[in-house]
XYZ file of C-alpha atoms in Angstrom:
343
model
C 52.087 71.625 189.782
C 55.062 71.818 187.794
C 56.144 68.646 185.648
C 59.335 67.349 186.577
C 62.262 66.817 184.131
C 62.997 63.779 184.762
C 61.094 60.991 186.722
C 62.060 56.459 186.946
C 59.932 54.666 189.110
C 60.599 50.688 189.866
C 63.456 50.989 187.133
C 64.864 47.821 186.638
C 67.735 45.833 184.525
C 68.999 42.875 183.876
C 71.685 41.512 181.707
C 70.952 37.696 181.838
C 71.402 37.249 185.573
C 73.021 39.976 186.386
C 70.835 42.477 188.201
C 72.235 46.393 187.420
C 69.310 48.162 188.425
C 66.640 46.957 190.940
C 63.777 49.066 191.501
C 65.298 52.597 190.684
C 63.174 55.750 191.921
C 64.459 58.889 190.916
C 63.240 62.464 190.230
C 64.579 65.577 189.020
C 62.903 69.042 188.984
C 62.434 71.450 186.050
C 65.075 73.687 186.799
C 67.366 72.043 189.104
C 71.125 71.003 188.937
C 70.579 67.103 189.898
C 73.447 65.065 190.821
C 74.091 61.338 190.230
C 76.675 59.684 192.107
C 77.492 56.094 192.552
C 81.056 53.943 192.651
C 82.294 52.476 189.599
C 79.917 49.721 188.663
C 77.109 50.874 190.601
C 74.328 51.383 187.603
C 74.802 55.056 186.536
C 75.919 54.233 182.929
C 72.775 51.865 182.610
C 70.483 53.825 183.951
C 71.841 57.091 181.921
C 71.667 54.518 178.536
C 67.810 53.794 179.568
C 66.564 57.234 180.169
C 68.504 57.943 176.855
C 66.572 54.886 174.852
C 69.461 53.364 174.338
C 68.398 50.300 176.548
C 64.631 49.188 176.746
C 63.627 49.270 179.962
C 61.385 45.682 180.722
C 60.353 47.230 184.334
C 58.999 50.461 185.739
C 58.537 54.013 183.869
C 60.948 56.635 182.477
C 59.043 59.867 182.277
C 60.567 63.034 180.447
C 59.154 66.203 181.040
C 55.577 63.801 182.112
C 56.079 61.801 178.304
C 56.765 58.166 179.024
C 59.304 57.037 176.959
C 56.962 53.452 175.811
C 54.999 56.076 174.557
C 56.586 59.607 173.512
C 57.654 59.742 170.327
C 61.268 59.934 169.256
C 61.013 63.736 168.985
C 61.001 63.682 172.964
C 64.572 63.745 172.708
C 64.789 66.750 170.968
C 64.144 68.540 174.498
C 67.782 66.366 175.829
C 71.126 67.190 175.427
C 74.342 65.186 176.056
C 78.131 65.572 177.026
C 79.126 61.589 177.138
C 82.149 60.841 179.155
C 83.840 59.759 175.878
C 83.185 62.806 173.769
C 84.943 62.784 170.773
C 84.718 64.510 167.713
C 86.609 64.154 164.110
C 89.734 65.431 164.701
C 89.958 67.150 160.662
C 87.035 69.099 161.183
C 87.603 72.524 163.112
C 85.612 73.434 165.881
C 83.146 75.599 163.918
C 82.787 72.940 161.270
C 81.647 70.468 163.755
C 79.256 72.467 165.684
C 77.832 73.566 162.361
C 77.230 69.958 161.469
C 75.686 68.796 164.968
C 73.356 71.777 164.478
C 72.455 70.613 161.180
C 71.995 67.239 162.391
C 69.320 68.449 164.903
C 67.540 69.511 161.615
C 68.078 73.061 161.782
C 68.761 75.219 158.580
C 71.363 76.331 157.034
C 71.416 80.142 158.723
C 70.280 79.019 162.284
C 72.547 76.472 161.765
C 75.525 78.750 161.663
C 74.301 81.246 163.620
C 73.960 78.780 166.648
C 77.420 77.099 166.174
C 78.681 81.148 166.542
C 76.365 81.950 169.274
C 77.405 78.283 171.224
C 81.369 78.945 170.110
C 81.562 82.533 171.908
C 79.426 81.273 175.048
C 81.886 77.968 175.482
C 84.877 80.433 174.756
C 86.025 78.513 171.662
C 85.199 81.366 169.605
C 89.048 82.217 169.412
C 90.132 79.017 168.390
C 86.948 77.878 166.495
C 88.718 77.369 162.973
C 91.729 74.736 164.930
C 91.164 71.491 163.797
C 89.872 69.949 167.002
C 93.035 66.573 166.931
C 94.502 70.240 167.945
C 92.244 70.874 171.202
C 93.228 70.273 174.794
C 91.023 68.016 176.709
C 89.485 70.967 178.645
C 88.634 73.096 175.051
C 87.006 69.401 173.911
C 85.172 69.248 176.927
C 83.857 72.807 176.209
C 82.771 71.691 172.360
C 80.722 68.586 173.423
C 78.782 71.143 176.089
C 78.371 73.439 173.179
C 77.211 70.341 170.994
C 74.952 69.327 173.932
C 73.106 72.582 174.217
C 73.158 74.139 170.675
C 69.679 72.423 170.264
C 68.663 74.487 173.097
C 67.410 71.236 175.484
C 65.285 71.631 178.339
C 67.615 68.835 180.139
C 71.527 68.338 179.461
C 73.075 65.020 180.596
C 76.448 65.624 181.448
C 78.131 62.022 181.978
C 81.795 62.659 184.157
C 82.104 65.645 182.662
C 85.311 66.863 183.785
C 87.259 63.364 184.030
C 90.690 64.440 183.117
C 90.757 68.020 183.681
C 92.829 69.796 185.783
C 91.684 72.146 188.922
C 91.423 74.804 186.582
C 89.817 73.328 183.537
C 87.110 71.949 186.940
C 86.829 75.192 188.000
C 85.815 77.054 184.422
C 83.722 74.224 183.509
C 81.789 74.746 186.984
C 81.401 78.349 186.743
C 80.473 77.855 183.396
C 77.840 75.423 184.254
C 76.437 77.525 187.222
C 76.481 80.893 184.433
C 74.369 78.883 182.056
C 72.180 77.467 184.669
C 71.420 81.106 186.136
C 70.687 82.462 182.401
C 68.473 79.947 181.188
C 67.094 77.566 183.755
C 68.257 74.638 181.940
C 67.488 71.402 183.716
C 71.155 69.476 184.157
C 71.456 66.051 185.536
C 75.229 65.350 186.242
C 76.584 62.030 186.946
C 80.321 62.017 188.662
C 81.870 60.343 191.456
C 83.689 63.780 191.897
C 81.817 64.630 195.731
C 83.648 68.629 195.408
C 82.129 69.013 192.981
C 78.869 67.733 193.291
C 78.392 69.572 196.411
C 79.457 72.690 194.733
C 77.308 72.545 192.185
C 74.312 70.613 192.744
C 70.847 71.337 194.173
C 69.661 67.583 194.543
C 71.334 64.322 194.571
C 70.705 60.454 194.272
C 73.336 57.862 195.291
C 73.324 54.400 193.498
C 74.664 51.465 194.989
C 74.856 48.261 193.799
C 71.936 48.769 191.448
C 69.749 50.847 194.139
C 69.147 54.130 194.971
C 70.215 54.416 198.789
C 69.460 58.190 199.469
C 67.896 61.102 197.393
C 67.319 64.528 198.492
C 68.380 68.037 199.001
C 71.776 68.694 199.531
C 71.154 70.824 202.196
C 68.766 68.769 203.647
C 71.605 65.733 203.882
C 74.295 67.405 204.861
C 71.943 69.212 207.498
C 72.452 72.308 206.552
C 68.951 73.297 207.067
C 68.950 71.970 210.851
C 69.946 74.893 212.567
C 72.178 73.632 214.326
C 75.672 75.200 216.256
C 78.593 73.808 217.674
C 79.168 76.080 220.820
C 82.831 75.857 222.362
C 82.806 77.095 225.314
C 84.211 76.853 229.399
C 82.935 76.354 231.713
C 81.173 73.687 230.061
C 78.501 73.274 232.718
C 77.698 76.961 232.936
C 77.321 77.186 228.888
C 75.199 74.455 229.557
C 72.391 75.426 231.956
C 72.013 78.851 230.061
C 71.581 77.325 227.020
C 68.963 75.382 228.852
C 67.417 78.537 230.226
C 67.073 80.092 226.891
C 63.768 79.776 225.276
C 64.928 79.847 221.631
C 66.978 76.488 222.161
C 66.319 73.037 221.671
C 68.060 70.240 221.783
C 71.265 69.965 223.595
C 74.215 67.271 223.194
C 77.889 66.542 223.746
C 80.127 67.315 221.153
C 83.411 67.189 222.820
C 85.367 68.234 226.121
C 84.426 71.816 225.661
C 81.614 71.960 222.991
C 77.646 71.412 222.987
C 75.856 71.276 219.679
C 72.596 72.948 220.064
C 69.422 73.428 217.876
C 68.587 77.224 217.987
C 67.777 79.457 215.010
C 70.101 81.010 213.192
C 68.574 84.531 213.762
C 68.787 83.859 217.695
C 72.530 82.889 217.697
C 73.710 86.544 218.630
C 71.299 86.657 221.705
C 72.348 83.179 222.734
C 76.393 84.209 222.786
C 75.022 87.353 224.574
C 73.327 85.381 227.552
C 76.936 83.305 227.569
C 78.917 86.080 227.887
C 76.873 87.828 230.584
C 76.878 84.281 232.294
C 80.922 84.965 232.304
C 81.393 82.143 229.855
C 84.119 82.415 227.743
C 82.851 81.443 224.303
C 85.775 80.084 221.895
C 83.498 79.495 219.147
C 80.170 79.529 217.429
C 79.805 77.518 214.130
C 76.925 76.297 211.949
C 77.630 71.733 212.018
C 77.093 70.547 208.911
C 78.053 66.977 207.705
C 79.866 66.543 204.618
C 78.743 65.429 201.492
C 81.518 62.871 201.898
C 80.223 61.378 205.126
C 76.934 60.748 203.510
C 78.227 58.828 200.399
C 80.024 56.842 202.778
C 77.415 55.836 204.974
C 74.790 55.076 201.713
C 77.073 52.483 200.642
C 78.601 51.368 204.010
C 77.533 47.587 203.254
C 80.776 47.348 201.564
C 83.545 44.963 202.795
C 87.410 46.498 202.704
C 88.360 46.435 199.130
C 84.893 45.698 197.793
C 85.430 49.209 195.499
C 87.431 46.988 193.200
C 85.099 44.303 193.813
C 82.502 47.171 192.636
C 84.884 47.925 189.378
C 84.968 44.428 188.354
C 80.869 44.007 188.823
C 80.797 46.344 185.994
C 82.249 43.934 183.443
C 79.420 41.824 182.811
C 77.209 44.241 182.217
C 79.305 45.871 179.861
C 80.494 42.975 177.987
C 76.800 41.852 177.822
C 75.633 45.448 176.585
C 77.548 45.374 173.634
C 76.665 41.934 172.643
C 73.214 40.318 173.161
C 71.413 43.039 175.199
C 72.327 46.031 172.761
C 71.593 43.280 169.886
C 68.315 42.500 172.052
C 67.599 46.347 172.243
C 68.658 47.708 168.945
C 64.698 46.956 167.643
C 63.039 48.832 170.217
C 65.302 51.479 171.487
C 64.388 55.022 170.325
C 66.588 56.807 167.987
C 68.635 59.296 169.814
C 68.983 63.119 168.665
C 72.146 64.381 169.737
């Protein structure tokens, strides 16, 4: 059975009283492209700064790659990389220079050093514009060098916080292709966190949704959106005809309404062709045949559909305490026992 990434079970947190994560379960396969989506305020940030031993965790188990974190040394993190939201990086060094320097950081000599901040440069294409001094970089070319800084360690998980806040549908669209690329090559384990649904649904495997300190649905994404159903949305007149053949056929199941002149049935997709024959031999006139899906939108919506109208800011503003109390007495509370973090 293979171990997965990244496994919380009854994670919870408080900051005084205020409850950010009750009860979090949450599990990511070796392999996959996990995302983590939530509104503003809804725990992500927490729970990213636990799994990342920035926070100690009072309640429940973090497991990485089957170590718990109480336990694992700090050399656990040596298998994690991380693209924070808020990447920055001196703006006097060059490109190169800084990449050289992470890698050295991760404790890697001189030669491999360099040879990794080359290697990372070309794959990120930065290679071009490697000795700029990065106060010179766009946005989407900074974006690029904290992905190269997160995987120049070679990780077995990346963390990729909002990665492409700011971009523009171009700079999205390179970053995901360049995500999917590196995914395909290497199998590396990512675990993205963005309130960005498009893109989620474009590139992810798996997903969790957060709300309000809970995790409301996890699963497949195919699975939610019922993609895996089988299920068609036949137009089609006369209605009642389309209706009793479908009911004569033996590879259908379930029938229901799905408008004036449309019946969404549960038939596999190999035995669509046969089923449009039958209608057409019935002298139906079939107007369409399409796969129903629901979108990943619909299902964020309905996982946190407790929320009264203009609760979102309400959600915004929840996130204050926590952050006002993480940089003062919880961080100070933490400092001692949180594990140092390789980066």
């Amino acid at each position: 059975m293979t171990v997965p990434a990244l496994r919380l079970r009854g994670v919870s947190q408080n900051f005084g009283s205020f409850q950010a994560l009750s009860s979090v379960d949450l599990e990511v396969g070796a392999g996959d492209i996990y995302g983590f989506l939530g509104l503003n305020g809804a725990g992500k940030t927490t729970a990213i700064r636990l799994i990342l031993g920035l926070l100690r965790h009072r309640t429940g188990t973090i497991e990485i790659f089957g170590s718990e974190l109480r336990r694992a040394p700090p050399e656990i993190y040596r298998n994690v990389g991380v693209l924070f939201e808020d990447f920055t990086a001196p703006g006097y060094l060059t490109g190169r220079e800084h990449l050289r320097l992470h890698a050295k950081l991760l404790g890697m000599p001189r030669r491999e050093a360099r040879a990794a901040a080359e290697r990372w440069l070309d794959r990120v294409s930065l290679l071009a514009r490697a000795d700029a001094k990065v106060r010179a970089y766009s946005l989407g070319m900074r974006r690029r060098l904290g992905l190269a800084c997160a995987l120049v360690g070679a990780p077995r998980l990346v963390i990729l916080d909002e990665p492409t806040n700011g971009l523009d549908p171009k700079g999205i669209a390179d970053f995901r292709s360049l995500i999917l690329e590196l995914h395909r090559e290497s199998g590396v384990t990512f675990f993205l966190s963005s309130h960005i649904l498009g893109e989620v649904e474009h590139l992810c495997h798996r997903i969790g949704i957060l709300h309000q300190g809970r995790m409301r649905v996890e699963g497949a994404v195919a699975d939610l959106t019922g993609r895996t159903q089988n299920r068609v949305r036949v137009r089609a007149l006369p209605l009642s005809t389309a209706r009793r053949v479908i009911e004569a056929s033996p590879c259908c199941g379930r029938i229901e309404n799905a408008g004036p002149d449309a019946l969404s049935v549960t038939v596999p997709s190999d035995d669509v062709p046969a089923l449009v024959r039958a209608l057409v031999g019935a002298n139906v006139a079939v107007h369409e045949v399409a796969a129903c899906s629901e979108s990943l939108e619909s299902v964020f919506h309905q996982a946190t559909a407790d929320l009264e109208p203009g609760s979102e800011q309400l959600a915004s503003s929840r996130q204050a305490p926590g952050e006002r109390v993480r940089h003062d007495e919880a961080d100070r509370e933490a400092v001692g026992a949180a594990r140092p973090r390789v980066q």
